[in-house]
Amino acid sequence: TTPSTFAPGETLNRAQFATIIYRLGGNQPVDFAPVFPDVPEGTWFTTAVIWANQCGIITGYGDGTFGARDPLTREQMALMMYRYAKFKGYDTSVKADFSKFADAASVSSYAQEAMQWAVGNGIITGAEGGTKLNPQGQANRAECATIIMRFMEKYE
């Protein structure tokens, strides 16, 4: 959050995560395109969101918005990481049954396959001592760092 502060417990928003994925992908230049009405030209996250959308990593909400300042949920993070892995051409065929988690039924239908992939590859191991996925829970910076680290260890 500053050159000397990480703020591990701070909630991550969707724009911040798009920026993380963009940097992971190599900061590729993109031309502005008005893809989402709530992503104007010239913000600190514009290029990252446009790039991630062009790569199929981010599709936004059903109403056509991106929700840049919305808190990122754990299932959204899993879905974006899954799409990033597919974009990079990584093997995403390993999937796992996550029904052992107490809140498995809470995973949204759009995130089912991504959560199977994340659990199957050890990228998400569960919250609360590994008993819950907490799919609608807000992801914090420490959880994001852990998931990125696990992803990097698996694929890069």
Short mmCIF file of N, CA, C and O in Angstrom, two decimals, residues 7-138:
data_model
loop_
_atom_site.label_atom_id
_atom_site.label_comp_id
_atom_site.label_asym_id
_atom_site.label_seq_id
_atom_site.Cartn_x
_atom_site.Cartn_y
_atom_site.Cartn_z
N ALA A 7 0.08 -4.23 4.46
CA ALA A 7 -1.32 -4.30 4.89
C ALA A 7 -1.96 -5.65 4.54
O ALA A 7 -2.92 -5.72 3.77
N PRO A 8 -1.46 -6.75 5.10
CA PRO A 8 -1.93 -8.08 4.72
C PRO A 8 -3.41 -8.32 4.98
O PRO A 8 -4.04 -9.08 4.25
N GLY A 9 -4.00 -7.70 5.99
CA GLY A 9 -5.40 -7.94 6.30
C GLY A 9 -6.37 -7.06 5.53
O GLY A 9 -7.58 -7.23 5.64
N GLU A 10 -5.85 -6.16 4.72
CA GLU A 10 -6.72 -5.25 3.96
C GLU A 10 -7.42 -5.99 2.83
O GLU A 10 -6.81 -6.79 2.11
N THR A 11 -8.70 -5.72 2.67
CA THR A 11 -9.48 -6.34 1.59
C THR A 11 -8.99 -5.85 0.24
O THR A 11 -8.71 -4.67 0.05
N LEU A 12 -8.90 -6.77 -0.69
CA LEU A 12 -8.48 -6.47 -2.05
C LEU A 12 -9.71 -6.13 -2.88
O LEU A 12 -10.76 -6.78 -2.73
N ASN A 13 -9.62 -5.15 -3.76
CA ASN A 13 -10.75 -4.90 -4.65
C ASN A 13 -10.44 -5.45 -6.03
O ASN A 13 -9.32 -5.88 -6.32
N ARG A 14 -11.44 -5.45 -6.89
CA ARG A 14 -11.31 -6.06 -8.20
C ARG A 14 -10.28 -5.36 -9.08
O ARG A 14 -9.55 -6.00 -9.83
N ALA A 15 -10.18 -4.05 -8.97
CA ALA A 15 -9.18 -3.30 -9.75
C ALA A 15 -7.77 -3.66 -9.30
O ALA A 15 -6.87 -3.81 -10.14
N GLN A 16 -7.57 -3.81 -8.01
CA GLN A 16 -6.24 -4.18 -7.50
C GLN A 16 -5.86 -5.56 -8.02
O GLN A 16 -4.72 -5.78 -8.44
N PHE A 17 -6.79 -6.51 -8.01
CA PHE A 17 -6.47 -7.84 -8.48
C PHE A 17 -6.22 -7.86 -9.99
O PHE A 17 -5.32 -8.56 -10.46
N ALA A 18 -6.98 -7.09 -10.73
CA ALA A 18 -6.73 -6.98 -12.17
C ALA A 18 -5.32 -6.47 -12.42
O ALA A 18 -4.61 -6.95 -13.32
N THR A 19 -4.87 -5.53 -11.60
CA THR A 19 -3.53 -4.97 -11.73
C THR A 19 -2.47 -6.02 -11.41
O THR A 19 -1.44 -6.12 -12.10
N ILE A 20 -2.72 -6.83 -10.40
CA ILE A 20 -1.79 -7.90 -10.04
C ILE A 20 -1.65 -8.89 -11.20
O ILE A 20 -0.54 -9.26 -11.59
N ILE A 21 -2.78 -9.31 -11.76
CA ILE A 21 -2.76 -10.26 -12.89
C ILE A 21 -2.05 -9.63 -14.09
O ILE A 21 -1.28 -10.28 -14.78
N TYR A 22 -2.32 -8.36 -14.33
CA TYR A 22 -1.68 -7.65 -15.44
C TYR A 22 -0.16 -7.64 -15.27
O TYR A 22 0.58 -7.91 -16.22
N ARG A 23 0.30 -7.36 -14.08
CA ARG A 23 1.75 -7.35 -13.83
C ARG A 23 2.32 -8.75 -13.94
O ARG A 23 3.44 -8.93 -14.45
N LEU A 24 1.59 -9.74 -13.47
CA LEU A 24 2.02 -11.13 -13.60
C LEU A 24 2.16 -11.49 -15.07
O LEU A 24 3.07 -12.22 -15.46
N GLY A 25 1.28 -10.95 -15.89
CA GLY A 25 1.29 -11.22 -17.32
C GLY A 25 2.31 -10.42 -18.11
O GLY A 25 2.42 -10.57 -19.32
N GLY A 26 3.04 -9.52 -17.47
CA GLY A 26 4.12 -8.82 -18.13
C GLY A 26 3.86 -7.39 -18.54
O GLY A 26 4.62 -6.84 -19.34
N ASN A 27 2.79 -6.77 -18.03
CA ASN A 27 2.53 -5.35 -18.32
C ASN A 27 2.48 -5.05 -19.80
O ASN A 27 3.10 -4.11 -20.29
N GLN A 28 1.74 -5.81 -20.55
CA GLN A 28 1.64 -5.62 -21.99
C GLN A 28 0.89 -4.32 -22.32
O GLN A 28 -0.12 -4.03 -21.71
N PRO A 29 1.37 -3.57 -23.29
CA PRO A 29 0.68 -2.34 -23.66
C PRO A 29 -0.65 -2.65 -24.36
O PRO A 29 -0.76 -3.64 -25.08
N VAL A 30 -1.64 -1.84 -24.10
CA VAL A 30 -2.94 -1.98 -24.76
C VAL A 30 -3.47 -0.59 -25.11
O VAL A 30 -3.10 0.39 -24.47
N ASP A 31 -4.30 -0.55 -26.10
CA ASP A 31 -4.99 0.69 -26.44
C ASP A 31 -6.30 0.73 -25.68
O ASP A 31 -6.97 -0.30 -25.50
N PHE A 32 -6.69 1.90 -25.25
CA PHE A 32 -7.94 2.05 -24.51
C PHE A 32 -9.11 1.66 -25.40
O PHE A 32 -9.17 1.99 -26.58
N ALA A 33 -10.03 0.94 -24.79
CA ALA A 33 -11.30 0.59 -25.43
C ALA A 33 -12.37 0.70 -24.36
O ALA A 33 -12.16 0.22 -23.24
N PRO A 34 -13.48 1.32 -24.64
CA PRO A 34 -14.52 1.49 -23.62
C PRO A 34 -15.31 0.20 -23.39
O PRO A 34 -16.45 0.06 -23.80
N VAL A 35 -14.66 -0.76 -22.74
CA VAL A 35 -15.26 -2.07 -22.53
C VAL A 35 -16.30 -2.05 -21.42
O VAL A 35 -17.36 -2.65 -21.55
N PHE A 36 -15.99 -1.37 -20.33
CA PHE A 36 -16.88 -1.29 -19.17
C PHE A 36 -17.19 0.18 -18.90
O PHE A 36 -16.27 0.99 -18.86
N PRO A 37 -18.45 0.53 -18.67
CA PRO A 37 -18.78 1.93 -18.43
C PRO A 37 -18.17 2.49 -17.15
O PRO A 37 -18.01 3.71 -17.02
N ASP A 38 -17.79 1.62 -16.22
CA ASP A 38 -17.20 2.09 -14.96
C ASP A 38 -15.67 1.97 -14.96
O ASP A 38 -15.04 2.06 -13.90
N VAL A 39 -15.07 1.81 -16.13
CA VAL A 39 -13.61 1.81 -16.26
C VAL A 39 -13.25 2.90 -17.27
O VAL A 39 -13.12 2.64 -18.47
N PRO A 40 -13.11 4.13 -16.77
CA PRO A 40 -12.81 5.24 -17.68
C PRO A 40 -11.34 5.24 -18.12
O PRO A 40 -10.49 4.61 -17.49
N GLU A 41 -11.07 5.95 -19.16
CA GLU A 41 -9.70 6.10 -19.64
C GLU A 41 -8.88 6.87 -18.61
O GLU A 41 -9.36 7.80 -17.99
N GLY A 42 -7.64 6.43 -18.39
CA GLY A 42 -6.69 7.19 -17.60
C GLY A 42 -6.61 6.91 -16.11
O GLY A 42 -5.86 7.58 -15.41
N THR A 43 -7.34 5.93 -15.58
CA THR A 43 -7.19 5.62 -14.16
C THR A 43 -5.99 4.69 -13.97
O THR A 43 -5.47 4.12 -14.93
N TRP A 44 -5.59 4.48 -12.73
CA TRP A 44 -4.44 3.63 -12.43
C TRP A 44 -4.70 2.17 -12.81
O TRP A 44 -3.77 1.40 -12.99
N PHE A 45 -5.97 1.78 -12.96
CA PHE A 45 -6.29 0.39 -13.26
C PHE A 45 -6.82 0.17 -14.68
O PHE A 45 -7.04 -0.96 -15.09
N THR A 46 -7.01 1.22 -15.44
CA THR A 46 -7.62 1.10 -16.76
C THR A 46 -6.90 0.11 -17.66
O THR A 46 -7.51 -0.82 -18.21
N THR A 47 -5.61 0.27 -17.82
CA THR A 47 -4.84 -0.60 -18.73
C THR A 47 -4.93 -2.05 -18.29
O THR A 47 -5.11 -2.95 -19.12
N ALA A 48 -4.83 -2.30 -16.99
CA ALA A 48 -4.88 -3.67 -16.48
C ALA A 48 -6.23 -4.32 -16.77
O ALA A 48 -6.29 -5.47 -17.21
N VAL A 49 -7.31 -3.60 -16.54
CA VAL A 49 -8.64 -4.15 -16.77
C VAL A 49 -8.88 -4.40 -18.26
O VAL A 49 -9.38 -5.46 -18.64
N ILE A 50 -8.49 -3.45 -19.09
CA ILE A 50 -8.68 -3.63 -20.54
C ILE A 50 -7.87 -4.83 -21.04
O ILE A 50 -8.36 -5.67 -21.79
N TRP A 51 -6.60 -4.93 -20.60
CA TRP A 51 -5.76 -6.07 -21.00
C TRP A 51 -6.40 -7.39 -20.56
O TRP A 51 -6.51 -8.33 -21.34
N ALA A 52 -6.80 -7.46 -19.29
CA ALA A 52 -7.37 -8.70 -18.76
C ALA A 52 -8.67 -9.07 -19.47
O ALA A 52 -8.95 -10.25 -19.69
N ASN A 53 -9.44 -8.08 -19.86
CA ASN A 53 -10.65 -8.34 -20.62
C ASN A 53 -10.31 -8.87 -22.01
O ASN A 53 -10.90 -9.85 -22.48
N GLN A 54 -9.34 -8.25 -22.66
CA GLN A 54 -8.94 -8.69 -24.00
C GLN A 54 -8.38 -10.10 -23.99
O GLN A 54 -8.49 -10.83 -24.98
N CYS A 55 -7.81 -10.50 -22.86
CA CYS A 55 -7.22 -11.84 -22.73
C CYS A 55 -8.23 -12.88 -22.25
O CYS A 55 -7.90 -14.06 -22.11
N GLY A 56 -9.48 -12.46 -21.97
CA GLY A 56 -10.50 -13.38 -21.50
C GLY A 56 -10.41 -13.71 -20.02
O GLY A 56 -11.06 -14.65 -19.55
N ILE A 57 -9.64 -12.96 -19.27
CA ILE A 57 -9.46 -13.21 -17.84
C ILE A 57 -10.57 -12.56 -17.03
O ILE A 57 -11.03 -13.09 -16.02
N ILE A 58 -11.03 -11.41 -17.48
CA ILE A 58 -12.08 -10.64 -16.81
C ILE A 58 -13.21 -10.42 -17.80
O ILE A 58 -12.97 -9.95 -18.92
N THR A 59 -14.42 -10.73 -17.38
CA THR A 59 -15.58 -10.49 -18.24
C THR A 59 -16.54 -9.48 -17.63
O THR A 59 -17.43 -9.01 -18.32
N GLY A 60 -16.41 -9.17 -16.38
CA GLY A 60 -17.31 -8.22 -15.74
C GLY A 60 -18.59 -8.89 -15.27
O GLY A 60 -18.76 -10.10 -15.33
N TYR A 61 -19.50 -8.05 -14.79
CA TYR A 61 -20.78 -8.52 -14.27
C TYR A 61 -21.81 -8.63 -15.39
O TYR A 61 -21.62 -8.08 -16.47
N GLY A 62 -22.90 -9.25 -15.09
CA GLY A 62 -23.98 -9.42 -16.06
C GLY A 62 -24.59 -8.12 -16.55
O GLY A 62 -25.14 -8.06 -17.65
N ASP A 63 -24.46 -7.06 -15.75
CA ASP A 63 -25.03 -5.77 -16.17
C ASP A 63 -24.06 -4.96 -17.03
O ASP A 63 -24.31 -3.81 -17.37
N GLY A 64 -22.90 -5.56 -17.36
CA GLY A 64 -21.94 -4.90 -18.23
C GLY A 64 -20.88 -4.08 -17.52
O GLY A 64 -19.98 -3.55 -18.16
N THR A 65 -20.97 -3.97 -16.20
CA THR A 65 -19.97 -3.21 -15.45
C THR A 65 -18.86 -4.13 -14.97
O THR A 65 -19.00 -5.35 -14.95
N PHE A 66 -17.76 -3.53 -14.55
CA PHE A 66 -16.64 -4.29 -13.99
C PHE A 66 -16.66 -4.29 -12.47
O PHE A 66 -16.32 -5.28 -11.85
N GLY A 67 -17.04 -3.21 -11.84
CA GLY A 67 -17.04 -3.16 -10.37
C GLY A 67 -15.65 -3.01 -9.81
O GLY A 67 -15.25 -3.75 -8.92
N ALA A 68 -14.89 -2.06 -10.33
CA ALA A 68 -13.48 -1.90 -9.98
C ALA A 68 -13.23 -1.79 -8.48
O ALA A 68 -12.29 -2.36 -7.96
N ARG A 69 -14.07 -1.08 -7.78
CA ARG A 69 -13.85 -0.86 -6.35
C ARG A 69 -14.57 -1.87 -5.47
O ARG A 69 -14.47 -1.83 -4.26
N ASP A 70 -15.29 -2.81 -6.08
CA ASP A 70 -15.97 -3.85 -5.32
C ASP A 70 -14.95 -4.78 -4.67
O ASP A 70 -13.93 -5.12 -5.31
N PRO A 71 -15.22 -5.22 -3.46
CA PRO A 71 -14.32 -6.20 -2.85
C PRO A 71 -14.26 -7.46 -3.71
O PRO A 71 -15.27 -7.90 -4.25
N LEU A 72 -13.08 -8.01 -3.84
CA LEU A 72 -12.87 -9.24 -4.59
C LEU A 72 -13.25 -10.42 -3.71
O LEU A 72 -12.80 -10.52 -2.56
N THR A 73 -14.07 -11.33 -4.22
CA THR A 73 -14.40 -12.53 -3.45
C THR A 73 -13.40 -13.63 -3.76
O THR A 73 -12.71 -13.60 -4.79
N ARG A 74 -13.36 -14.60 -2.89
CA ARG A 74 -12.42 -15.71 -3.08
C ARG A 74 -12.75 -16.51 -4.35
O ARG A 74 -11.86 -16.95 -5.05
N GLU A 75 -14.04 -16.66 -4.66
CA GLU A 75 -14.38 -17.40 -5.88
C GLU A 75 -14.07 -16.58 -7.12
O GLU A 75 -13.70 -17.14 -8.15
N GLN A 76 -14.19 -15.27 -7.06
CA GLN A 76 -13.80 -14.43 -8.19
C GLN A 76 -12.30 -14.53 -8.43
O GLN A 76 -11.84 -14.60 -9.57
N MET A 77 -11.54 -14.54 -7.33
CA MET A 77 -10.09 -14.67 -7.45
C MET A 77 -9.74 -16.02 -8.08
O MET A 77 -8.89 -16.09 -8.98
N ALA A 78 -10.40 -17.09 -7.65
CA ALA A 78 -10.14 -18.41 -8.22
C ALA A 78 -10.47 -18.41 -9.72
O ALA A 78 -9.70 -18.94 -10.53
N LEU A 79 -11.59 -17.80 -10.09
CA LEU A 79 -11.99 -17.77 -11.49
C LEU A 79 -10.99 -16.99 -12.34
O LEU A 79 -10.61 -17.44 -13.42
N MET A 80 -10.56 -15.84 -11.85
CA MET A 80 -9.60 -15.05 -12.63
C MET A 80 -8.25 -15.75 -12.75
O MET A 80 -7.62 -15.71 -13.80
N MET A 81 -7.82 -16.44 -11.70
CA MET A 81 -6.57 -17.19 -11.77
C MET A 81 -6.70 -18.36 -12.76
O MET A 81 -5.77 -18.65 -13.50
N TYR A 82 -7.85 -19.01 -12.74
CA TYR A 82 -8.11 -20.12 -13.66
C TYR A 82 -8.07 -19.63 -15.11
O TYR A 82 -7.42 -20.23 -15.98
N ARG A 83 -8.73 -18.53 -15.36
CA ARG A 83 -8.72 -17.96 -16.71
C ARG A 83 -7.33 -17.50 -17.11
O ARG A 83 -6.94 -17.62 -18.28
N TYR A 84 -6.56 -16.98 -16.16
CA TYR A 84 -5.20 -16.57 -16.46
C TYR A 84 -4.36 -17.80 -16.84
O TYR A 84 -3.60 -17.76 -17.81
N ALA A 85 -4.52 -18.89 -16.10
CA ALA A 85 -3.78 -20.12 -16.41
C ALA A 85 -4.13 -20.62 -17.82
O ALA A 85 -3.26 -21.03 -18.58
N LYS A 86 -5.41 -20.56 -18.17
CA LYS A 86 -5.83 -20.98 -19.51
C LYS A 86 -5.25 -20.04 -20.56
O LYS A 86 -4.78 -20.50 -21.60
N PHE A 87 -5.28 -18.74 -20.30
CA PHE A 87 -4.71 -17.76 -21.22
C PHE A 87 -3.23 -18.05 -21.48
O PHE A 87 -2.75 -17.96 -22.61
N LYS A 88 -2.50 -18.43 -20.44
CA LYS A 88 -1.07 -18.72 -20.56
C LYS A 88 -0.81 -20.07 -21.22
O LYS A 88 0.33 -20.40 -21.55
N GLY A 89 -1.85 -20.86 -21.41
CA GLY A 89 -1.68 -22.16 -22.04
C GLY A 89 -1.25 -23.25 -21.08
O GLY A 89 -0.79 -24.32 -21.51
N TYR A 90 -1.41 -23.02 -19.79
CA TYR A 90 -1.03 -24.02 -18.79
C TYR A 90 -2.06 -25.15 -18.75
O TYR A 90 -3.22 -24.95 -19.11
N ASP A 91 -1.63 -26.30 -18.31
CA ASP A 91 -2.53 -27.44 -18.16
C ASP A 91 -3.51 -27.15 -17.02
O ASP A 91 -3.10 -27.00 -15.86
N THR A 92 -4.78 -27.05 -17.35
CA THR A 92 -5.81 -26.80 -16.33
C THR A 92 -6.75 -28.00 -16.19
O THR A 92 -7.86 -27.87 -15.69
N SER A 93 -6.28 -29.15 -16.62
CA SER A 93 -7.14 -30.33 -16.62
C SER A 93 -7.31 -30.96 -15.24
O SER A 93 -8.31 -31.65 -15.00
N VAL A 94 -6.37 -30.75 -14.33
CA VAL A 94 -6.49 -31.34 -13.00
C VAL A 94 -7.55 -30.59 -12.21
O VAL A 94 -7.47 -29.38 -12.03
N LYS A 95 -8.56 -31.33 -11.78
CA LYS A 95 -9.65 -30.74 -11.01
C LYS A 95 -9.95 -31.68 -9.84
O LYS A 95 -9.60 -32.86 -9.88
N ALA A 96 -10.55 -31.16 -8.80
CA ALA A 96 -10.86 -31.98 -7.63
C ALA A 96 -12.29 -31.73 -7.16
O ALA A 96 -12.84 -30.65 -7.34
N ASP A 97 -12.84 -32.75 -6.55
CA ASP A 97 -14.13 -32.62 -5.90
C ASP A 97 -13.90 -31.82 -4.61
O ASP A 97 -13.05 -32.18 -3.81
N PHE A 98 -14.63 -30.74 -4.43
CA PHE A 98 -14.45 -29.94 -3.23
C PHE A 98 -15.62 -30.06 -2.26
O PHE A 98 -15.80 -29.24 -1.38
N SER A 99 -16.40 -31.12 -2.42
CA SER A 99 -17.58 -31.31 -1.58
C SER A 99 -17.24 -31.55 -0.10
O SER A 99 -18.11 -31.43 0.75
N LYS A 100 -15.99 -31.86 0.20
CA LYS A 100 -15.59 -32.07 1.60
C LYS A 100 -15.64 -30.79 2.42
O LYS A 100 -15.69 -30.82 3.65
N PHE A 101 -15.62 -29.64 1.75
CA PHE A 101 -15.66 -28.37 2.46
C PHE A 101 -17.09 -28.10 2.92
O PHE A 101 -18.05 -28.31 2.17
N ALA A 102 -17.24 -27.63 4.14
CA ALA A 102 -18.55 -27.41 4.74
C ALA A 102 -19.44 -26.47 3.94
O ALA A 102 -20.66 -26.61 3.96
N ASP A 103 -18.85 -25.55 3.22
CA ASP A 103 -19.63 -24.56 2.46
C ASP A 103 -19.52 -24.77 0.95
O ASP A 103 -19.74 -23.84 0.17
N ALA A 104 -19.23 -25.98 0.52
CA ALA A 104 -19.06 -26.27 -0.90
C ALA A 104 -20.30 -25.88 -1.72
O ALA A 104 -20.17 -25.40 -2.85
N ALA A 105 -21.46 -26.04 -1.16
CA ALA A 105 -22.70 -25.71 -1.88
C ALA A 105 -22.85 -24.21 -2.11
O ALA A 105 -23.68 -23.79 -2.92
N SER A 106 -22.03 -23.40 -1.44
CA SER A 106 -22.11 -21.94 -1.59
C SER A 106 -21.32 -21.42 -2.78
O SER A 106 -21.41 -20.23 -3.10
N VAL A 107 -20.54 -22.26 -3.43
CA VAL A 107 -19.77 -21.81 -4.60
C VAL A 107 -20.75 -21.55 -5.74
O VAL A 107 -21.56 -22.41 -6.09
N SER A 108 -20.68 -20.36 -6.30
CA SER A 108 -21.58 -19.98 -7.40
C SER A 108 -21.35 -20.88 -8.61
O SER A 108 -20.23 -21.36 -8.84
N SER A 109 -22.39 -21.07 -9.40
CA SER A 109 -22.29 -21.96 -10.55
C SER A 109 -21.21 -21.50 -11.53
O SER A 109 -20.50 -22.32 -12.11
N TYR A 110 -21.04 -20.18 -11.70
CA TYR A 110 -20.04 -19.68 -12.64
C TYR A 110 -18.61 -19.98 -12.18
O TYR A 110 -17.69 -19.95 -12.98
N ALA A 111 -18.43 -20.26 -10.89
CA ALA A 111 -17.08 -20.48 -10.35
C ALA A 111 -16.78 -21.94 -10.03
O ALA A 111 -15.69 -22.26 -9.56
N GLN A 112 -17.71 -22.84 -10.29
CA GLN A 112 -17.54 -24.26 -9.94
C GLN A 112 -16.28 -24.87 -10.55
O GLN A 112 -15.46 -25.44 -9.84
N GLU A 113 -16.12 -24.76 -11.85
CA GLU A 113 -14.98 -25.38 -12.52
C GLU A 113 -13.66 -24.75 -12.06
O GLU A 113 -12.68 -25.45 -11.83
N ALA A 114 -13.66 -23.44 -11.89
CA ALA A 114 -12.45 -22.75 -11.43
C ALA A 114 -12.09 -23.19 -10.01
O ALA A 114 -10.90 -23.38 -9.70
N MET A 115 -13.08 -23.36 -9.16
CA MET A 115 -12.80 -23.79 -7.79
C MET A 115 -12.31 -25.24 -7.77
O MET A 115 -11.40 -25.58 -7.02
N GLN A 116 -12.86 -26.08 -8.64
CA GLN A 116 -12.36 -27.46 -8.76
C GLN A 116 -10.89 -27.46 -9.15
O GLN A 116 -10.09 -28.22 -8.62
N TRP A 117 -10.55 -26.59 -10.10
CA TRP A 117 -9.15 -26.46 -10.54
C TRP A 117 -8.28 -25.94 -9.40
O TRP A 117 -7.20 -26.49 -9.15
N ALA A 118 -8.72 -24.88 -8.73
CA ALA A 118 -7.91 -24.27 -7.67
C ALA A 118 -7.67 -25.25 -6.52
O ALA A 118 -6.56 -25.35 -6.00
N VAL A 119 -8.68 -26.01 -6.15
CA VAL A 119 -8.53 -27.00 -5.07
C VAL A 119 -7.68 -28.17 -5.57
O VAL A 119 -6.77 -28.63 -4.88
N GLY A 120 -7.93 -28.64 -6.78
CA GLY A 120 -7.21 -29.78 -7.33
C GLY A 120 -5.72 -29.53 -7.50
O GLY A 120 -4.92 -30.47 -7.48
N ASN A 121 -5.34 -28.28 -7.64
CA ASN A 121 -3.93 -27.94 -7.83
C ASN A 121 -3.29 -27.34 -6.59
O ASN A 121 -2.16 -26.86 -6.65
N GLY A 122 -4.01 -27.36 -5.48
CA GLY A 122 -3.46 -26.85 -4.22
C GLY A 122 -3.31 -25.34 -4.18
O GLY A 122 -2.60 -24.81 -3.33
N ILE A 123 -3.99 -24.64 -5.07
CA ILE A 123 -3.89 -23.19 -5.10
C ILE A 123 -4.79 -22.59 -4.03
O ILE A 123 -4.44 -21.61 -3.38
N ILE A 124 -5.94 -23.22 -3.80
CA ILE A 124 -6.80 -22.88 -2.67
C ILE A 124 -6.92 -24.14 -1.83
O ILE A 124 -7.30 -25.20 -2.33
N THR A 125 -6.58 -24.01 -0.56
CA THR A 125 -6.60 -25.16 0.34
C THR A 125 -7.68 -25.07 1.40
O THR A 125 -7.89 -26.01 2.15
N GLY A 126 -8.37 -23.94 1.45
CA GLY A 126 -9.46 -23.79 2.40
C GLY A 126 -9.13 -22.82 3.51
O GLY A 126 -7.97 -22.61 3.86
N ALA A 127 -10.18 -22.24 4.04
CA ALA A 127 -10.07 -21.31 5.16
C ALA A 127 -10.54 -22.02 6.43
O ALA A 127 -11.04 -23.14 6.37
N GLU A 128 -10.37 -21.36 7.55
CA GLU A 128 -10.81 -21.89 8.84
C GLU A 128 -10.29 -23.32 9.07
O GLU A 128 -11.05 -24.25 9.28
N GLY A 129 -8.99 -23.44 8.97
CA GLY A 129 -8.36 -24.74 9.20
C GLY A 129 -8.60 -25.73 8.08
O GLY A 129 -8.53 -26.94 8.29
N GLY A 130 -8.90 -25.24 6.88
CA GLY A 130 -9.11 -26.12 5.74
C GLY A 130 -10.50 -26.72 5.69
O GLY A 130 -10.74 -27.65 4.92
N THR A 131 -11.46 -26.20 6.47
CA THR A 131 -12.80 -26.76 6.51
C THR A 131 -13.79 -26.04 5.60
O THR A 131 -14.84 -26.58 5.29
N LYS A 132 -13.45 -24.81 5.19
CA LYS A 132 -14.37 -24.02 4.37
C LYS A 132 -13.63 -23.36 3.21
O LYS A 132 -12.46 -23.02 3.32
N LEU A 133 -14.35 -23.16 2.12
CA LEU A 133 -13.80 -22.44 0.98
C LEU A 133 -14.05 -20.94 1.11
O LEU A 133 -13.31 -20.14 0.57
N ASN A 134 -15.13 -20.57 1.80
CA ASN A 134 -15.52 -19.17 1.97
C ASN A 134 -15.58 -18.46 0.61
O ASN A 134 -14.96 -17.43 0.41
N PRO A 135 -16.34 -19.03 -0.34
CA PRO A 135 -16.32 -18.51 -1.70
C PRO A 135 -16.78 -17.07 -1.86
O PRO A 135 -16.25 -16.34 -2.70
N GLN A 136 -17.75 -16.63 -1.07
CA GLN A 136 -18.21 -15.25 -1.17
C GLN A 136 -17.49 -14.32 -0.19
O GLN A 136 -17.76 -13.13 -0.15
N GLY A 137 -16.54 -14.88 0.56
CA GLY A 137 -15.77 -14.06 1.48
C GLY A 137 -14.85 -13.11 0.74
O GLY A 137 -14.38 -13.41 -0.37
N GLN A 138 -14.62 -11.97 1.32
CA GLN A 138 -13.74 -10.99 0.71
C GLN A 138 -12.29 -11.43 0.85
O GLN A 138 -11.85 -11.76 1.95
#
